[in-house]
Amino acid sequence: MSTRMIIETKDLTQIYGMGDARVAALDGVSISVYEGEFVAIMGPSGSGKSTLMNILGCLSRPTSGEYFLDNEDVSDLDKIELAAIRNKKIGYIFQSYNLLSRTTALDNVVLPLQYDRETERTTEEREEMAVKVLEMVGLGDRMQHQPQELSGGQQQRVAIARALVNEPVLIMADEPTGNLDSKSGAEIMDLLHRLHSEGATIVMVTHDPEIATYTQRTIHLRDGKIDKVISNGKKAAK
């Protein structure tokens, strides 16, 4: 396993409300994820897994504690700075796909490249990058199709291609099979497993223990704390 640490959190807390209504959604969570790992986060409703996912995905900031993403302290960044980090370093896969309707698969995948203000690329270069990842996820013949013309599994493949196009250091998958039937869900997990075997670092939230077995280890949360960490016996990507 690589010694490069992609995620390191130290005593993360997230407090909602004040006074008697004060609730600790996260209460001192410290985790590490190394380059090339595939990790699942599980827990019952109210355990803090969605809150942790939002912080790890740079969608929100913790109340206290530290979060280092690829050795960069992102704990206190503002919304604009977090958005820039998110676009540069994180590929997000959502349960509901979050694709733009009446927009082709190709244009959906190109979108993150258009928001990248640091790298100058021509329209042709952006499209070439999008074509490459769409072919990688098996949608080379569906690039001009809009979401309503694609199955749920195909839409999630577009979402995965969109997450990959900026070559992020971290892929965040939030219930990636939650809206899919069992066959399509298995195909998506096989794709994520293949991406991991090729070196991708993936953190996935899931409620399904069977889906979690695709990963190397599962972090179980309860009441905002780490309850247990289970090794699933998978090998790290080389």
mmCIF file of C-alpha atoms in Angstrom:
data_model
loop_
_atom_site.group_PDB
_atom_site.id
_atom_site.type_symbol
_atom_site.label_atom_id
_atom_site.label_comp_id
_atom_site.label_asym_id
_atom_site.label_seq_id
_atom_site.Cartn_x
_atom_site.Cartn_y
_atom_site.Cartn_z
ATOM 1 C CA MET A 1 0.000 0.000 0.000
ATOM 2 C CA SER A 2 1.145 3.534 -0.772
ATOM 3 C CA THR A 3 2.395 5.645 2.129
ATOM 4 C CA ARG A 4 0.826 8.762 0.606
ATOM 5 C CA MET A 5 -2.064 9.791 2.814
ATOM 6 C CA ILE A 6 -5.076 11.129 0.903
ATOM 7 C CA ILE A 7 -7.377 11.678 3.909
ATOM 8 C CA GLU A 8 -6.385 12.443 7.468
ATOM 9 C CA THR A 9 -8.868 13.770 10.014
ATOM 10 C CA LYS A 10 -8.099 14.646 13.616
ATOM 11 C CA ASP A 11 -10.900 14.903 16.190
ATOM 12 C CA LEU A 12 -13.543 16.154 13.749
ATOM 13 C CA THR A 13 -16.676 17.503 15.399
ATOM 14 C CA GLN A 14 -19.816 18.909 13.839
ATOM 15 C CA ILE A 15 -22.263 20.634 16.152
ATOM 16 C CA TYR A 16 -25.790 21.635 15.169
ATOM 17 C CA GLY A 17 -28.035 23.857 17.279
ATOM 18 C CA MET A 18 -27.313 25.677 20.521
ATOM 19 C CA GLY A 19 -27.955 25.249 24.225
ATOM 20 C CA ASP A 20 -30.330 22.408 25.079
ATOM 21 C CA ALA A 21 -30.889 21.796 21.362
ATOM 22 C CA ARG A 22 -27.161 21.233 20.758
ATOM 23 C CA VAL A 23 -26.472 18.002 18.844
ATOM 24 C CA ALA A 24 -23.058 16.551 18.007
ATOM 25 C CA ALA A 25 -23.455 14.967 14.558
ATOM 26 C CA LEU A 26 -19.741 14.125 14.714
ATOM 27 C CA ASP A 27 -17.884 13.762 17.990
ATOM 28 C CA GLY A 28 -14.110 13.438 17.694
ATOM 29 C CA VAL A 29 -13.737 11.392 14.495
ATOM 30 C CA SER A 30 -10.159 10.596 13.435
ATOM 31 C CA ILE A 31 -9.550 8.505 10.317
ATOM 32 C CA SER A 32 -6.840 7.963 7.711
ATOM 33 C CA VAL A 33 -7.190 6.805 4.109
ATOM 34 C CA TYR A 34 -4.114 6.084 2.020
ATOM 35 C CA GLU A 35 -3.629 6.339 -1.721
ATOM 36 C CA GLY A 36 -5.123 3.338 -3.489
ATOM 37 C CA GLU A 37 -7.500 2.326 -0.692
ATOM 38 C CA PHE A 38 -11.198 1.522 -1.105
ATOM 39 C CA VAL A 39 -13.061 2.321 2.127
ATOM 40 C CA ALA A 40 -16.748 2.123 3.035
ATOM 41 C CA ILE A 41 -18.518 4.230 5.648
ATOM 42 C CA MET A 42 -21.622 2.720 7.251
ATOM 43 C CA GLY A 43 -23.923 3.458 10.133
ATOM 44 C CA PRO A 44 -27.598 3.711 11.121
ATOM 45 C CA SER A 45 -29.659 6.816 10.484
ATOM 46 C CA GLY A 46 -28.303 9.653 12.608
ATOM 47 C CA SER A 47 -24.877 8.049 12.992
ATOM 48 C CA GLY A 48 -23.079 10.951 11.305
ATOM 49 C CA LYS A 49 -22.069 9.224 8.072
ATOM 50 C CA SER A 50 -23.654 11.838 5.794
ATOM 51 C CA THR A 51 -22.114 14.646 7.843
ATOM 52 C CA LEU A 52 -18.693 13.001 7.609
ATOM 53 C CA MET A 53 -19.145 12.462 3.872
ATOM 54 C CA ASN A 54 -19.968 16.138 3.366
ATOM 55 C CA ILE A 55 -16.825 17.210 5.216
ATOM 56 C CA LEU A 56 -14.581 14.709 3.426
ATOM 57 C CA GLY A 57 -16.077 15.817 0.110
ATOM 58 C CA CYS A 58 -15.384 19.490 0.924
ATOM 59 C CA LEU A 59 -19.088 20.290 0.823
ATOM 60 C CA SER A 60 -19.004 21.661 4.380
ATOM 61 C CA ARG A 61 -16.565 22.563 7.158
ATOM 62 C CA PRO A 62 -16.296 20.930 10.590
ATOM 63 C CA THR A 63 -17.123 22.854 13.751
ATOM 64 C CA SER A 64 -13.710 21.862 15.080
ATOM 65 C CA GLY A 65 -10.889 19.445 14.349
ATOM 66 C CA GLU A 66 -8.585 19.142 11.369
ATOM 67 C CA TYR A 67 -8.993 17.699 7.878
ATOM 68 C CA PHE A 68 -6.016 17.210 5.581
ATOM 69 C CA LEU A 69 -6.827 16.291 1.973
ATOM 70 C CA ASP A 70 -3.765 15.149 0.049
ATOM 71 C CA ASN A 71 -1.602 16.809 2.738
ATOM 72 C CA GLU A 72 -3.432 20.140 2.436
ATOM 73 C CA ASP A 73 -5.294 21.507 5.469
ATOM 74 C CA VAL A 74 -8.801 22.269 4.214
ATOM 75 C CA SER A 75 -10.447 22.568 7.649
ATOM 76 C CA ASP A 76 -10.956 26.338 7.581
ATOM 77 C CA LEU A 77 -11.399 27.089 3.885
ATOM 78 C CA ASP A 78 -14.371 29.212 2.844
ATOM 79 C CA LYS A 79 -17.051 28.077 0.397
ATOM 80 C CA ILE A 80 -15.278 29.437 -2.678
ATOM 81 C CA GLU A 81 -11.968 27.820 -1.671
ATOM 82 C CA LEU A 82 -13.712 24.526 -0.901
ATOM 83 C CA ALA A 83 -15.387 24.579 -4.325
ATOM 84 C CA ALA A 84 -12.004 25.030 -6.006
ATOM 85 C CA ILE A 85 -10.498 22.124 -4.035
ATOM 86 C CA ARG A 86 -13.545 19.981 -4.789
ATOM 87 C CA ASN A 87 -13.272 20.558 -8.530
ATOM 88 C CA LYS A 88 -9.528 19.956 -8.556
ATOM 89 C CA LYS A 89 -9.104 16.991 -6.211
ATOM 90 C CA ILE A 90 -12.439 15.211 -5.711
ATOM 91 C CA GLY A 91 -14.686 13.260 -8.040
ATOM 92 C CA TYR A 92 -18.195 12.934 -6.598
ATOM 93 C CA ILE A 93 -20.640 10.138 -7.452
ATOM 94 C CA PHE A 94 -24.182 10.746 -6.187
ATOM 95 C CA GLN A 95 -27.010 8.297 -5.564
ATOM 96 C CA SER A 96 -29.339 10.290 -7.832
ATOM 97 C CA TYR A 97 -26.654 10.823 -10.538
ATOM 98 C CA ASN A 98 -27.129 14.657 -10.589
ATOM 99 C CA LEU A 99 -26.842 14.868 -14.360
ATOM 100 C CA LEU A 100 -28.086 17.869 -16.317
ATOM 101 C CA SER A 101 -31.248 16.967 -18.197
ATOM 102 C CA ARG A 102 -31.547 17.758 -21.913
ATOM 103 C CA THR A 103 -27.734 17.662 -21.993
ATOM 104 C CA THR A 104 -25.751 14.904 -23.667
ATOM 105 C CA ALA A 105 -23.591 12.454 -21.747
ATOM 106 C CA LEU A 106 -20.553 14.049 -23.370
ATOM 107 C CA ASP A 107 -21.492 17.559 -22.261
ATOM 108 C CA ASN A 108 -22.285 16.352 -18.725
ATOM 109 C CA VAL A 109 -18.789 14.898 -18.462
ATOM 110 C CA VAL A 110 -17.130 17.983 -19.968
ATOM 111 C CA LEU A 111 -18.727 20.228 -17.326
ATOM 112 C CA PRO A 112 -16.074 19.884 -14.551
ATOM 113 C CA LEU A 113 -13.358 20.762 -17.070
ATOM 114 C CA GLN A 114 -15.160 24.004 -17.877
ATOM 115 C CA TYR A 115 -15.044 24.971 -14.188
ATOM 116 C CA ASP A 116 -11.300 24.339 -13.989
ATOM 117 C CA ARG A 117 -9.876 27.859 -14.073
ATOM 118 C CA GLU A 118 -6.297 26.799 -13.400
ATOM 119 C CA THR A 119 -5.716 24.701 -16.530
ATOM 120 C CA GLU A 120 -6.095 26.166 -19.992
ATOM 121 C CA ARG A 121 -7.651 23.699 -22.422
ATOM 122 C CA THR A 122 -9.277 24.093 -25.796
ATOM 123 C CA THR A 123 -12.815 22.863 -26.415
ATOM 124 C CA GLU A 124 -11.341 20.002 -28.430
ATOM 125 C CA GLU A 125 -9.002 18.996 -25.585
ATOM 126 C CA ARG A 126 -11.861 18.969 -23.062
ATOM 127 C CA GLU A 127 -14.005 16.842 -25.355
ATOM 128 C CA GLU A 128 -11.142 14.412 -25.956
ATOM 129 C CA MET A 129 -10.743 13.930 -22.200
ATOM 130 C CA ALA A 130 -14.497 13.369 -21.794
ATOM 131 C CA VAL A 131 -14.591 10.861 -24.659
ATOM 132 C CA LYS A 132 -11.729 8.929 -23.095
ATOM 133 C CA VAL A 133 -13.461 8.428 -19.735
ATOM 134 C CA LEU A 134 -16.836 7.674 -21.315
ATOM 135 C CA GLU A 135 -15.186 4.939 -23.342
ATOM 136 C CA MET A 136 -13.468 3.745 -20.158
ATOM 137 C CA VAL A 137 -16.849 3.207 -18.452
ATOM 138 C CA GLY A 138 -18.318 1.475 -21.492
ATOM 139 C CA LEU A 139 -20.416 4.306 -22.943
ATOM 140 C CA GLY A 140 -18.521 5.017 -26.142
ATOM 141 C CA ASP A 141 -21.730 4.486 -28.111
ATOM 142 C CA ARG A 142 -23.945 6.621 -25.838
ATOM 143 C CA MET A 143 -22.073 9.924 -25.777
ATOM 144 C CA GLN A 144 -24.762 11.911 -27.593
ATOM 145 C CA HIS A 145 -27.623 10.487 -25.537
ATOM 146 C CA GLN A 146 -29.378 12.600 -22.913
ATOM 147 C CA PRO A 147 -30.080 11.221 -19.411
ATOM 148 C CA GLN A 148 -33.735 10.381 -20.165
ATOM 149 C CA GLU A 149 -32.497 8.204 -23.029
ATOM 150 C CA LEU A 150 -30.265 6.157 -20.722
ATOM 151 C CA SER A 151 -30.974 3.464 -18.144
ATOM 152 C CA GLY A 152 -30.241 4.115 -14.466
ATOM 153 C CA GLY A 153 -27.053 2.095 -14.674
ATOM 154 C CA GLN A 154 -25.922 4.014 -17.761
ATOM 155 C CA GLN A 155 -26.673 7.336 -16.055
ATOM 156 C CA GLN A 156 -24.526 6.298 -13.117
ATOM 157 C CA ARG A 157 -21.735 5.390 -15.535
ATOM 158 C CA VAL A 158 -21.948 8.912 -16.951
ATOM 159 C CA ALA A 159 -21.719 10.230 -13.392
ATOM 160 C CA ILE A 160 -18.653 8.074 -12.769
ATOM 161 C CA ALA A 161 -17.052 9.341 -15.990
ATOM 162 C CA ARG A 162 -17.747 12.902 -14.852
ATOM 163 C CA ALA A 163 -16.095 12.108 -11.497
ATOM 164 C CA LEU A 164 -13.005 10.743 -13.251
ATOM 165 C CA VAL A 165 -12.483 13.366 -15.959
ATOM 166 C CA ASN A 166 -10.396 15.757 -13.821
ATOM 167 C CA GLU A 167 -8.160 12.886 -12.645
ATOM 168 C CA PRO A 168 -8.993 13.515 -8.957
ATOM 169 C CA VAL A 169 -6.926 12.215 -6.044
ATOM 170 C CA LEU A 170 -10.124 11.005 -4.344
ATOM 171 C CA ILE A 171 -13.438 9.564 -5.526
ATOM 172 C CA MET A 172 -16.376 10.050 -3.161
ATOM 173 C CA ALA A 173 -19.319 7.726 -3.792
ATOM 174 C CA ASP A 174 -22.527 8.489 -1.891
ATOM 175 C CA GLU A 175 -24.819 5.422 -2.043
ATOM 176 C CA PRO A 176 -23.805 4.860 -5.701
ATOM 177 C CA THR A 177 -26.137 1.864 -6.127
ATOM 178 C CA GLY A 178 -29.030 3.209 -4.059
ATOM 179 C CA ASN A 179 -31.291 3.945 -7.057
ATOM 180 C CA LEU A 180 -30.370 0.858 -9.076
ATOM 181 C CA ASP A 181 -31.719 -2.671 -9.387
ATOM 182 C CA SER A 182 -29.476 -5.474 -8.154
ATOM 183 C CA LYS A 183 -28.037 -6.304 -11.598
ATOM 184 C CA SER A 184 -27.172 -2.677 -12.423
ATOM 185 C CA GLY A 185 -25.870 -2.165 -8.899
ATOM 186 C CA ALA A 186 -23.521 -5.142 -9.226
ATOM 187 C CA GLU A 187 -22.252 -3.777 -12.554
ATOM 188 C CA ILE A 188 -21.525 -0.367 -10.985
ATOM 189 C CA MET A 189 -19.698 -1.988 -8.070
ATOM 190 C CA ASP A 190 -17.673 -4.108 -10.507
ATOM 191 C CA LEU A 191 -16.711 -0.881 -12.298
ATOM 192 C CA LEU A 192 -15.684 0.815 -9.034
ATOM 193 C CA HIS A 193 -13.719 -2.288 -8.061
ATOM 194 C CA ARG A 194 -11.913 -2.161 -11.424
ATOM 195 C CA LEU A 195 -11.112 1.536 -10.971
ATOM 196 C CA HIS A 196 -9.726 0.729 -7.531
ATOM 197 C CA SER A 197 -7.610 -2.089 -8.940
ATOM 198 C CA GLU A 198 -6.155 0.470 -11.360
ATOM 199 C CA GLY A 199 -5.120 2.712 -8.463
ATOM 200 C CA ALA A 200 -8.119 4.913 -7.630
ATOM 201 C CA THR A 201 -8.684 5.978 -4.020
ATOM 202 C CA ILE A 202 -12.379 5.592 -3.204
ATOM 203 C CA VAL A 203 -14.467 6.400 -0.120
ATOM 204 C CA MET A 204 -18.060 5.192 -0.311
ATOM 205 C CA VAL A 205 -21.077 5.657 1.934
ATOM 206 C CA THR A 206 -23.499 2.741 1.819
ATOM 207 C CA HIS A 207 -26.257 1.227 3.939
ATOM 208 C CA ASP A 208 -25.851 -2.188 2.277
ATOM 209 C CA PRO A 209 -23.442 -4.631 4.016
ATOM 210 C CA GLU A 210 -23.128 -6.661 0.807
ATOM 211 C CA ILE A 211 -22.011 -3.582 -1.140
ATOM 212 C CA ALA A 212 -19.492 -2.784 1.619
ATOM 213 C CA THR A 213 -17.765 -6.144 1.069
ATOM 214 C CA TYR A 214 -16.408 -4.784 -2.223
ATOM 215 C CA THR A 215 -14.138 -2.502 -0.182
ATOM 216 C CA GLN A 216 -10.970 -3.167 1.819
ATOM 217 C CA ARG A 217 -12.332 -1.951 5.120
ATOM 218 C CA THR A 218 -15.551 -0.591 6.539
ATOM 219 C CA ILE A 219 -15.709 2.239 9.060
ATOM 220 C CA HIS A 220 -18.856 1.921 11.176
ATOM 221 C CA LEU A 221 -20.200 5.071 12.829
ATOM 222 C CA ARG A 222 -22.656 5.284 15.706
ATOM 223 C CA ASP A 223 -23.824 8.441 17.489
ATOM 224 C CA GLY A 224 -21.176 10.535 15.781
ATOM 225 C CA LYS A 225 -18.272 8.341 16.833
ATOM 226 C CA ILE A 226 -16.324 5.509 15.212
ATOM 227 C CA ASP A 227 -17.937 2.339 16.527
ATOM 228 C CA LYS A 228 -15.655 -0.188 14.794
ATOM 229 C CA VAL A 229 -13.486 -0.708 11.733
ATOM 230 C CA ILE A 230 -13.761 -4.030 9.893
ATOM 231 C CA SER A 231 -11.248 -5.387 7.405
ATOM 232 C CA ASN A 232 -12.905 -6.992 4.385
ATOM 233 C CA GLY A 233 -9.771 -8.808 3.261
ATOM 234 C CA LYS A 234 -9.412 -7.037 -0.097
ATOM 235 C CA LYS A 235 -5.952 -6.227 -1.357
ATOM 236 C CA ALA A 236 -4.831 -2.662 -1.846
ATOM 237 C CA ALA A 237 -4.391 -1.396 -5.374
ATOM 238 C CA LYS A 238 -0.772 -1.382 -6.524
#
